CSV table of N, CA and C and ligand atoms in Angstrom, one decimal:
chain,number,residue,atom,x,y,z
D,30,MET,N,59.6,97.4,111.5
D,30,MET,CA,59.9,96.3,112.4
D,30,MET,C,61.2,95.6,111.9
D,31,ILE,N,62.0,95.1,112.8
D,31,ILE,CA,63.2,94.4,112.4
D,31,ILE,C,63.3,93.2,113.2
D,32,LYS,N,63.7,92.1,112.5
D,32,LYS,CA,63.8,90.8,113.2
D,32,LYS,C,65.3,90.4,113.4
D,33,TYR,N,65.6,90.0,114.6
D,33,TYR,CA,67.0,89.6,114.9
D,33,TYR,C,67.0,88.1,115.3
D,34,LEU,N,68.0,87.4,114.9
D,34,LEU,CA,68.2,86.1,115.5
D,34,LEU,C,69.2,86.3,116.7
D,35,LEU,N,68.7,85.9,117.8
D,35,LEU,CA,69.5,86.2,119.1
D,35,LEU,C,70.0,84.8,119.6
D,36,GLY,N,71.0,84.9,120.4
D,36,GLY,CA,71.5,83.7,121.0
D,36,GLY,C,72.1,83.9,122.4
D,37,CYS,N,72.1,82.9,123.2
D,37,CYS,CA,72.7,83.0,124.5
D,37,CYS,C,74.0,82.1,124.6
D,38,PRO,N,74.7,82.3,125.7
D,38,PRO,CA,76.0,81.5,125.7
D,38,PRO,C,75.9,80.0,125.7
D,39,SER,N,74.7,79.5,126.0
D,39,SER,CA,74.4,78.1,126.0
D,39,SER,C,74.1,77.6,124.5
D,40,GLY,N,74.1,78.5,123.6
D,40,GLY,CA,73.9,78.1,122.2
D,40,GLY,C,72.5,78.0,121.8
D,41,HIS,N,71.6,78.5,122.7
D,41,HIS,CA,70.2,78.6,122.3
D,41,HIS,C,70.0,79.7,121.3
D,42,GLU,N,69.2,79.5,120.3
D,42,GLU,CA,68.9,80.6,119.4
D,42,GLU,C,67.4,80.9,119.3
D,43,PHE,N,67.1,82.1,119.2
D,43,PHE,CA,65.7,82.5,119.1
D,43,PHE,C,65.5,83.8,118.3
D,44,GLU,N,64.4,84.0,117.7
D,44,GLU,CA,64.1,85.2,117.0
D,44,GLU,C,63.3,86.2,117.7
D,45,SER,N,63.6,87.4,117.6
D,45,SER,CA,62.7,88.4,118.2
D,45,SER,C,62.6,89.7,117.4
D,46,TRP,N,61.4,90.3,117.5
D,46,TRP,CA,61.1,91.5,116.7
D,46,TRP,C,61.3,92.7,117.5
D,47,PHE,N,61.9,93.8,116.8
D,47,PHE,CA,62.1,95.1,117.4
D,47,PHE,C,61.6,96.1,116.5
D,48,ARG,N,61.2,97.3,117.1
D,48,ARG,CA,60.8,98.4,116.2
D,48,ARG,C,61.9,98.9,115.4
D,49,ALA,N,63.1,99.0,116.0
D,49,ALA,CA,64.3,99.5,115.3
D,49,ALA,C,65.5,98.8,116.0
D,50,SER,N,66.6,98.9,115.3
D,50,SER,CA,67.8,98.3,115.9
D,50,SER,C,68.2,99.0,117.3
D,51,ALA,N,67.8,100.3,117.4
D,51,ALA,CA,68.1,101.0,118.7
D,51,ALA,C,67.3,100.4,119.8
D,52,ASP,N,66.1,99.8,119.5
D,52,ASP,CA,65.3,99.2,120.5
D,52,ASP,C,65.9,98.0,121.0
D,53,TYR,N,66.5,97.2,120.1
D,53,TYR,CA,67.3,96.0,120.5
D,53,TYR,C,68.4,96.4,121.5
D,54,ASP,N,69.2,97.4,121.0
D,54,ASP,CA,70.3,97.9,121.8
D,54,ASP,C,69.9,98.3,123.2
D,55,ALA,N,68.8,99.1,123.3
D,55,ALA,CA,68.3,99.6,124.6
D,55,ALA,C,67.8,98.5,125.5
D,56,GLN,N,67.0,97.6,124.9
D,56,GLN,CA,66.5,96.5,125.7
D,56,GLN,C,67.6,95.5,126.1
D,57,ALA,N,68.5,95.2,125.2
D,57,ALA,CA,69.6,94.3,125.6
D,57,ALA,C,70.5,94.9,126.7
D,58,SER,N,70.8,96.2,126.6
D,58,SER,CA,71.6,96.8,127.7
D,58,SER,C,70.9,96.9,129.0
D,59,ALA,N,69.5,97.0,128.9
D,59,ALA,CA,68.7,97.1,130.1
D,59,ALA,C,68.4,95.8,130.7
D,60,GLY,N,68.9,94.7,130.1
D,60,GLY,CA,68.7,93.4,130.6
D,60,GLY,C,67.3,92.9,130.4
D,61,GLU,N,66.6,93.5,129.4
D,61,GLU,CA,65.1,93.1,129.2
D,61,GLU,C,64.9,92.0,128.3
D,62,ILE,N,66.0,91.5,127.7
D,62,ILE,CA,65.9,90.4,126.8
D,62,ILE,C,66.6,89.2,127.4
D,63,SER,N,65.8,88.1,127.5
D,63,SER,CA,66.4,86.9,128.1
D,63,SER,C,66.1,85.7,127.2
D,64,CYS,N,66.9,84.7,127.3
D,64,CYS,CA,66.8,83.5,126.5
D,64,CYS,C,65.5,82.8,127.0
D,65,PRO,N,64.6,82.5,126.1
D,65,PRO,CA,63.3,81.8,126.5
D,65,PRO,C,63.5,80.4,127.0
D,66,LEU,N,64.7,79.8,126.7
D,66,LEU,CA,65.0,78.5,127.1
D,66,LEU,C,65.7,78.3,128.4
D,67,CYS,N,66.7,79.2,128.7
D,67,CYS,CA,67.4,79.1,129.9
D,67,CYS,C,67.3,80.3,130.8
D,68,GLY,N,66.8,81.4,130.2
D,68,GLY,CA,66.6,82.7,131.0
D,68,GLY,C,67.9,83.5,131.1
D,69,SER,N,68.9,83.1,130.3
D,69,SER,CA,70.1,83.9,130.4
D,69,SER,C,69.9,85.3,129.8
D,70,LEU,N,70.5,86.3,130.5
D,70,LEU,CA,70.4,87.7,130.0
D,70,LEU,C,71.6,88.1,129.1
D,71,ASP,N,72.5,87.1,129.0
D,71,ASP,CA,73.7,87.4,128.2
D,71,ASP,C,73.4,87.1,126.7
D,72,ILE,N,72.6,88.0,126.1
D,72,ILE,CA,72.1,87.7,124.8
D,72,ILE,C,72.9,88.5,123.8
D,73,SER,N,73.2,87.9,122.7
D,73,SER,CA,73.9,88.6,121.6
D,73,SER,C,73.2,88.3,120.3
D,74,LYS,N,73.4,89.2,119.3
D,74,LYS,CA,72.8,89.0,118.0
D,74,LYS,C,73.6,88.0,117.2
D,75,GLN,N,72.9,87.1,116.6
D,75,GLN,CA,73.5,86.1,115.8
D,75,GLN,C,73.6,86.7,114.3
D,76,PRO,N,74.7,86.3,113.6
D,76,PRO,CA,74.8,86.8,112.3
D,76,PRO,C,73.7,86.3,111.4
D,77,MET,N,72.9,87.3,110.9
D,77,MET,CA,71.8,87.0,110.0
D,77,MET,C,71.4,88.3,109.4
D,78,ALA,N,71.0,88.3,108.1
D,78,ALA,CA,70.6,89.5,107.5
D,78,ALA,C,69.2,89.8,108.1
D,79,PRO,N,69.1,91.0,108.7
D,79,PRO,CA,67.9,91.4,109.4
D,79,PRO,C,66.7,91.5,108.4
D,80,SER,N,65.5,91.0,108.8
D,80,SER,CA,64.4,91.2,107.9
D,80,SER,C,63.7,92.5,108.3
D,81,ILE,N,63.4,93.4,107.4
D,81,ILE,CA,62.8,94.7,107.7
D,81,ILE,C,61.5,94.8,107.1
D,82,VAL,N,60.5,95.1,107.8
D,82,VAL,CA,59.2,95.3,107.3
D,82,VAL,C,58.8,96.8,107.4
D,83,THR,N,58.6,97.4,106.3
D,83,THR,CA,58.2,98.8,106.3
D,83,THR,C,56.8,99.0,105.8
D,84,LYS,N,56.1,100.0,106.3
D,84,LYS,CA,54.8,100.3,105.8
D,84,LYS,C,54.9,101.1,104.6
D,85,THR,N,53.9,100.9,103.7
D,85,THR,CA,53.9,101.7,102.5
D,85,THR,C,53.1,103.0,102.6
D,86,SER,N,52.5,103.2,103.7
D,86,SER,CA,51.8,104.4,103.9
D,86,SER,C,52.7,105.6,104.2
D,87,VAL,N,52.2,106.8,104.2
D,87,VAL,CA,53.1,107.9,104.3
D,87,VAL,C,53.1,108.5,105.8
D,88,ALA,N,52.9,107.6,106.7
D,88,ALA,CA,52.9,108.0,108.1
D,88,ALA,C,54.3,108.6,108.4
D,89,PRO,N,54.3,109.7,109.2
D,89,PRO,CA,55.6,110.4,109.5
D,89,PRO,C,56.6,109.4,110.1
D,90,ARG,N,57.7,109.4,109.5
D,90,ARG,CA,58.8,108.5,110.0
D,90,ARG,C,59.3,109.0,111.4
D,91,GLN,N,59.7,108.0,112.1
D,91,GLN,CA,60.4,108.4,113.4
D,91,GLN,C,61.7,109.0,113.1
D,92,THR,N,62.1,109.9,113.9
D,92,THR,CA,63.4,110.6,113.7
D,92,THR,C,64.5,109.8,114.4
D,93,ASN,N,64.3,108.6,114.7
D,93,ASN,CA,65.3,107.8,115.4
D,93,ASN,C,66.4,107.6,114.4
D,94,ALA,N,67.6,108.0,114.8
D,94,ALA,CA,68.8,107.9,113.9
D,94,ALA,C,69.0,106.5,113.4
D,95,ASN,N,68.6,105.5,114.2
D,95,ASN,CA,68.9,104.1,113.9
D,95,ASN,C,68.0,103.6,112.8
D,96,THR,N,67.0,104.3,112.5
D,96,THR,CA,66.1,103.8,111.4
D,96,THR,C,66.6,104.2,110.0
D,97,ASN,N,67.8,104.9,110.0
D,97,ASN,CA,68.4,105.3,108.7
D,97,ASN,C,68.6,104.1,107.8
D,98,ALA,N,68.7,102.9,108.4
D,98,ALA,CA,69.0,101.7,107.6
D,98,ALA,C,67.8,101.4,106.7
D,99,ILE,N,66.6,101.9,107.1
D,99,ILE,CA,65.4,101.5,106.3
D,99,ILE,C,65.4,102.4,105.1
D,100,PRO,N,65.3,101.7,103.9
D,100,PRO,CA,65.4,102.5,102.7
D,100,PRO,C,64.3,103.6,102.6
D,101,MET,N,64.7,104.7,102.0
D,101,MET,CA,63.7,105.8,101.8
D,101,MET,C,62.6,105.3,100.9
D,102,GLN,N,61.4,105.6,101.3
D,102,GLN,CA,60.2,105.2,100.5
D,102,GLN,C,60.0,106.2,99.4
D,103,SER,N,60.0,105.7,98.2
D,103,SER,CA,59.9,106.6,97.1
D,103,SER,C,58.6,107.4,97.1
D,104,GLY,N,57.6,106.9,97.8
D,104,GLY,CA,56.3,107.5,97.8
D,104,GLY,C,56.4,108.9,98.5
D,105,ASP,N,57.2,109.0,99.5
D,105,ASP,CA,57.3,110.3,100.3
D,105,ASP,C,57.6,111.5,99.4
D,106,ALA,N,58.6,111.3,98.6
D,106,ALA,CA,59.0,112.4,97.7
D,106,ALA,C,57.9,112.8,96.8
D,107,LYS,N,57.2,111.8,96.3
D,107,LYS,CA,56.1,112.0,95.3
D,107,LYS,C,55.0,112.8,96.0
D,108,VAL,N,54.7,112.4,97.2
D,108,VAL,CA,53.6,113.1,98.0
D,108,VAL,C,54.0,114.5,98.3
D,109,ALA,N,55.2,114.8,98.6
D,109,ALA,CA,55.7,116.1,98.9
D,109,ALA,C,55.6,117.0,97.6
D,110,LEU,N,55.9,116.4,96.5
D,110,LEU,CA,55.9,117.1,95.2
D,110,LEU,C,54.4,117.4,94.9
D,111,GLU,N,53.5,116.5,95.1
D,111,GLU,CA,52.1,116.7,94.9
D,111,GLU,C,51.6,117.9,95.7
D,112,ALA,N,52.0,117.9,97.0
D,112,ALA,CA,51.5,119.0,97.9
D,112,ALA,C,52.0,120.3,97.4
D,113,LEU,N,53.3,120.3,97.0
D,113,LEU,CA,53.9,121.6,96.4
D,113,LEU,C,53.2,122.0,95.2
D,114,ARG,N,52.8,121.1,94.3
D,114,ARG,CA,52.1,121.4,93.1
D,114,ARG,C,50.7,122.1,93.4
D,115,ALA,N,50.1,121.5,94.4
D,115,ALA,CA,48.8,122.0,94.8
D,115,ALA,C,48.9,123.4,95.3
D,116,ILE,N,49.9,123.7,96.1
D,116,ILE,CA,50.1,125.0,96.7
D,116,ILE,C,50.4,126.0,95.6
D,117,LYS,N,51.3,125.6,94.7
D,117,LYS,CA,51.6,126.5,93.5
D,117,LYS,C,50.4,126.8,92.7
D,118,LYS,N,49.6,125.8,92.5
D,118,LYS,CA,48.4,125.9,91.6
D,118,LYS,C,47.5,127.0,92.3
D,119,SER,N,47.3,126.8,93.6
D,119,SER,CA,46.4,127.7,94.3
D,119,SER,C,46.9,129.2,94.2
D,120,ILE,N,48.2,129.3,94.3
D,120,ILE,CA,48.8,130.6,94.3
D,120,ILE,C,48.7,131.2,92.9
D,121,PHE,N,48.9,130.4,91.9
D,121,PHE,CA,48.8,130.8,90.5
D,121,PHE,C,47.3,131.3,90.1
D,122,GLU,N,46.4,130.6,90.8
D,122,GLU,CA,45.0,130.9,90.4
D,122,GLU,C,44.5,132.1,91.2
D,123,ASN,N,45.2,132.5,92.2
D,123,ASN,CA,44.7,133.6,93.1
D,123,ASN,C,45.6,134.8,93.1
D,124,SER,N,46.5,134.9,92.1
D,124,SER,CA,47.4,136.0,92.1
D,124,SER,C,47.6,136.5,90.7
D,125,GLU,N,48.1,137.8,90.6
D,125,GLU,CA,48.3,138.4,89.3
D,125,GLU,C,49.8,138.2,88.9
D,126,ASP,N,50.0,137.8,87.7
D,126,ASP,CA,51.4,137.7,87.3
D,126,ASP,C,51.9,139.0,86.8
D,127,VAL,N,52.9,139.5,87.6
D,127,VAL,CA,53.5,140.8,87.3
D,127,VAL,C,54.9,140.6,86.7
D,128,GLY,N,55.3,139.4,86.5
D,128,GLY,CA,56.5,139.1,85.8
D,128,GLY,C,57.7,139.7,86.5
D,129,THR,N,58.6,140.3,85.7
D,129,THR,CA,59.8,140.9,86.3
D,129,THR,C,59.6,142.1,87.1
D,130,ARG,N,58.4,142.7,87.1
D,130,ARG,CA,58.1,143.8,87.9
D,130,ARG,C,57.7,143.4,89.3
D,131,PHE,N,58.0,142.2,89.7
D,131,PHE,CA,57.5,141.7,91.0
D,131,PHE,C,58.0,142.6,92.1
D,132,ALA,N,59.3,142.8,92.2
D,132,ALA,CA,59.9,143.6,93.3
D,132,ALA,C,59.2,145.0,93.4
D,133,GLU,N,59.1,145.6,92.2
D,133,GLU,CA,58.5,147.0,92.2
D,133,GLU,C,57.1,147.0,92.7
D,134,GLU,N,56.3,146.0,92.2
D,134,GLU,CA,54.9,145.9,92.6
D,134,GLU,C,54.7,145.5,94.1
D,135,ALA,N,55.5,144.6,94.5
D,135,ALA,CA,55.5,144.2,95.9
D,135,ALA,C,55.7,145.4,96.9
D,136,ARG,N,56.7,146.2,96.5
D,136,ARG,CA,57.1,147.4,97.2
D,136,ARG,C,55.9,148.4,97.3
D,137,LYS,N,55.3,148.6,96.1
D,137,LYS,CA,54.2,149.5,96.0
D,137,LYS,C,53.0,149.1,96.8
D,138,ILE,N,52.7,147.8,96.8
D,138,ILE,CA,51.6,147.3,97.6
D,138,ILE,C,51.9,147.4,99.1
D,139,HIS,N,53.1,147.1,99.4
D,139,HIS,CA,53.5,147.2,100.8
D,139,HIS,C,53.4,148.6,101.4
D,140,PHE,N,53.8,149.6,100.5
D,140,PHE,CA,53.7,151.0,101.0
D,140,PHE,C,52.4,151.7,100.6
D,141,GLY,N,51.4,150.9,100.2
D,141,GLY,CA,50.1,151.4,99.9
D,141,GLY,C,50.0,152.3,98.7
D,142,GLU,N,51.0,152.1,97.7
D,142,GLU,CA,51.0,152.9,96.5
D,142,GLU,C,50.2,152.2,95.4
D,143,ALA,N,49.9,150.9,95.6
D,143,ALA,CA,49.2,150.2,94.6
D,143,ALA,C,48.1,149.4,95.4
D,144,GLU,N,47.1,148.9,94.6
D,144,GLU,CA,46.0,148.2,95.1
D,144,GLU,C,46.5,146.9,95.8
D,145,GLU,N,46.0,146.6,97.0
D,145,GLU,CA,46.4,145.4,97.7
D,145,GLU,C,45.9,144.2,97.0
D,146,ARG,N,46.8,143.3,96.6
D,146,ARG,CA,46.4,142.1,95.9
D,146,ARG,C,47.6,141.1,96.0
D,147,HIS,N,47.3,139.9,95.6
D,147,HIS,CA,48.3,138.9,95.6
D,147,HIS,C,49.0,139.0,94.2
D,148,ILE,N,50.3,139.0,94.2
D,148,ILE,CA,51.0,139.0,93.0
D,148,ILE,C,52.1,137.9,93.0
D,149,ARG,N,52.4,137.6,91.8
D,149,ARG,CA,53.6,136.6,91.7
D,149,ARG,C,54.4,137.1,90.5
D,150,GLY,N,55.6,136.7,90.5
D,150,GLY,CA,56.5,137.1,89.4
D,150,GLY,C,57.9,136.6,89.7
D,151,THR,N,58.8,137.2,89.0
D,151,THR,CA,60.2,136.9,89.3
D,151,THR,C,61.0,138.1,89.8
D,152,SER,N,62.0,137.8,90.5
D,152,SER,CA,62.9,138.9,90.9
D,152,SER,C,64.3,138.4,91.0
D,153,THR,N,65.2,139.4,90.9
D,153,THR,CA,66.6,139.0,91.0
D,153,THR,C,66.9,138.8,92.5
D,154,LEU,N,68.1,138.2,92.7
D,154,LEU,CA,68.5,137.9,94.1
D,154,LEU,C,68.6,139.3,94.8
D,155,GLU,N,69.2,140.3,94.1
D,155,GLU,CA,69.4,141.6,94.7
D,155,GLU,C,68.0,142.2,95.1
D,156,GLU,N,67.1,142.1,94.2
D,156,GLU,CA,65.7,142.7,94.4
D,156,GLU,C,65.1,142.0,95.7
D,157,ALA,N,65.3,140.7,95.7
D,157,ALA,CA,64.7,139.9,96.8
D,157,ALA,C,65.4,140.4,98.1
D,158,GLN,N,66.7,140.6,98.1
D,158,GLN,CA,67.4,141.0,99.3
D,158,GLN,C,66.9,142.4,99.7
D,159,SER,N,66.7,143.3,98.8
D,159,SER,CA,66.3,144.7,99.2
D,159,SER,C,64.9,144.6,99.7
D,160,LEU,N,64.0,143.8,99.1
D,160,LEU,CA,62.6,143.6,99.6
D,160,LEU,C,62.6,143.2,101.1
D,161,SER,N,63.5,142.2,101.4
D,161,SER,CA,63.4,141.7,102.8
D,161,SER,C,64.0,142.7,103.7
D,162,GLU,N,65.0,143.5,103.2
D,162,GLU,CA,65.6,144.6,104.0
D,162,GLU,C,64.5,145.7,104.4
D,163,GLU,N,63.6,145.9,103.4
D,163,GLU,CA,62.6,146.9,103.6
D,163,GLU,C,61.4,146.4,104.3
D,164,GLY,N,61.4,145.1,104.6
D,164,GLY,CA,60.3,144.5,105.4
D,164,GLY,C,59.1,144.1,104.5
D,165,VAL,N,59.3,144.1,103.2
D,165,VAL,CA,58.2,143.7,102.3
D,165,VAL,C,58.0,142.2,102.4
D,166,PRO,N,56.8,141.7,102.8
D,166,PRO,CA,56.6,140.3,102.9
D,166,PRO,C,56.5,139.6,101.5
D,167,PHE,N,57.2,138.6,101.3
D,167,PHE,CA,57.1,137.8,100.0
D,167,PHE,C,57.7,136.4,100.3
D,168,GLY,N,57.3,135.5,99.4
D,168,GLY,CA,57.8,134.1,99.6
D,168,GLY,C,58.5,133.7,98.3
D,169,ILE,N,59.3,132.7,98.5
D,169,ILE,CA,60.0,132.1,97.3
D,169,ILE,C,59.5,130.7,97.1
D,170,LEU,N,59.0,130.5,95.9
D,170,LEU,CA,58.5,129.1,95.6
D,170,LEU,C,59.6,128.3,95.1
D,171,PRO,N,59.8,127.1,95.6
D,171,PRO,CA,60.8,126.2,95.1
D,171,PRO,C,60.4,125.8,93.7
D,172,ALA,N,61.4,125.6,92.8
D,172,ALA,CA,61.1,125.2,91.4
D,172,ALA,C,60.7,123.7,91.4
D,173,LEU,N,59.7,123.4,90.6
D,173,LEU,CA,59.3,122.0,90.5
D,173,LEU,C,60.0,121.5,89.2
D,174,PRO,N,60.1,120.2,89.1
D,174,PRO,CA,60.8,119.6,88.0
D,174,PRO,C,60.3,120.1,86.7
D,175,GLU,N,59.0,120.3,86.6
D,175,GLU,CA,58.4,120.7,85.3
D,175,GLU,C,58.8,122.2,85.0
D,176,ASP,N,59.1,123.0,86.0
D,176,ASP,CA,59.5,124.4,85.7
D,176,ASP,C,60.8,124.5,85.0
D,177,LEU,N,61.6,123.4,85.2
D,177,LEU,CA,62.9,123.5,84.6
D,177,LEU,C,63.0,123.0,83.2
D,178,ASN,N,61.9,122.6,82.7
D,178,ASN,CA,61.8,122.2,81.3
D,178,ASN,C,61.9,123.3,80.3
H,214,ZN,ZN1,69.7,79.9,126.6
């Protein structure tokens, strides 16, 4: 929510709340905002630092370009990181670490030359490219901050 101090040509001032600055723009240009004192539709924003109220929950943010002015909530990145950690943990618990033999093993499994199972490991960029060219399914896990230690 964003609060604007609005004014009409007669010098009346009033405050109004909008979901985003874009909502003010849309309503003002559609003539939906009128002065509560004289009914004038010629409303303009008065110079005032807008008050912004943001929720601290992790509800999906609107992709309205005009909400960019709202500061990024630090909680979002943390929640995303936690989700990523959980996914990685589940993969680590349910797969066999084949280390640098990853590409070789993935290929063997794909072509039925090795027992079908979940594996994890590392591969070079070249190996990853040839795997995808051969149609071997695999995923790349993004590095977490702790992996870089
Ligand atoms: Zn007025």
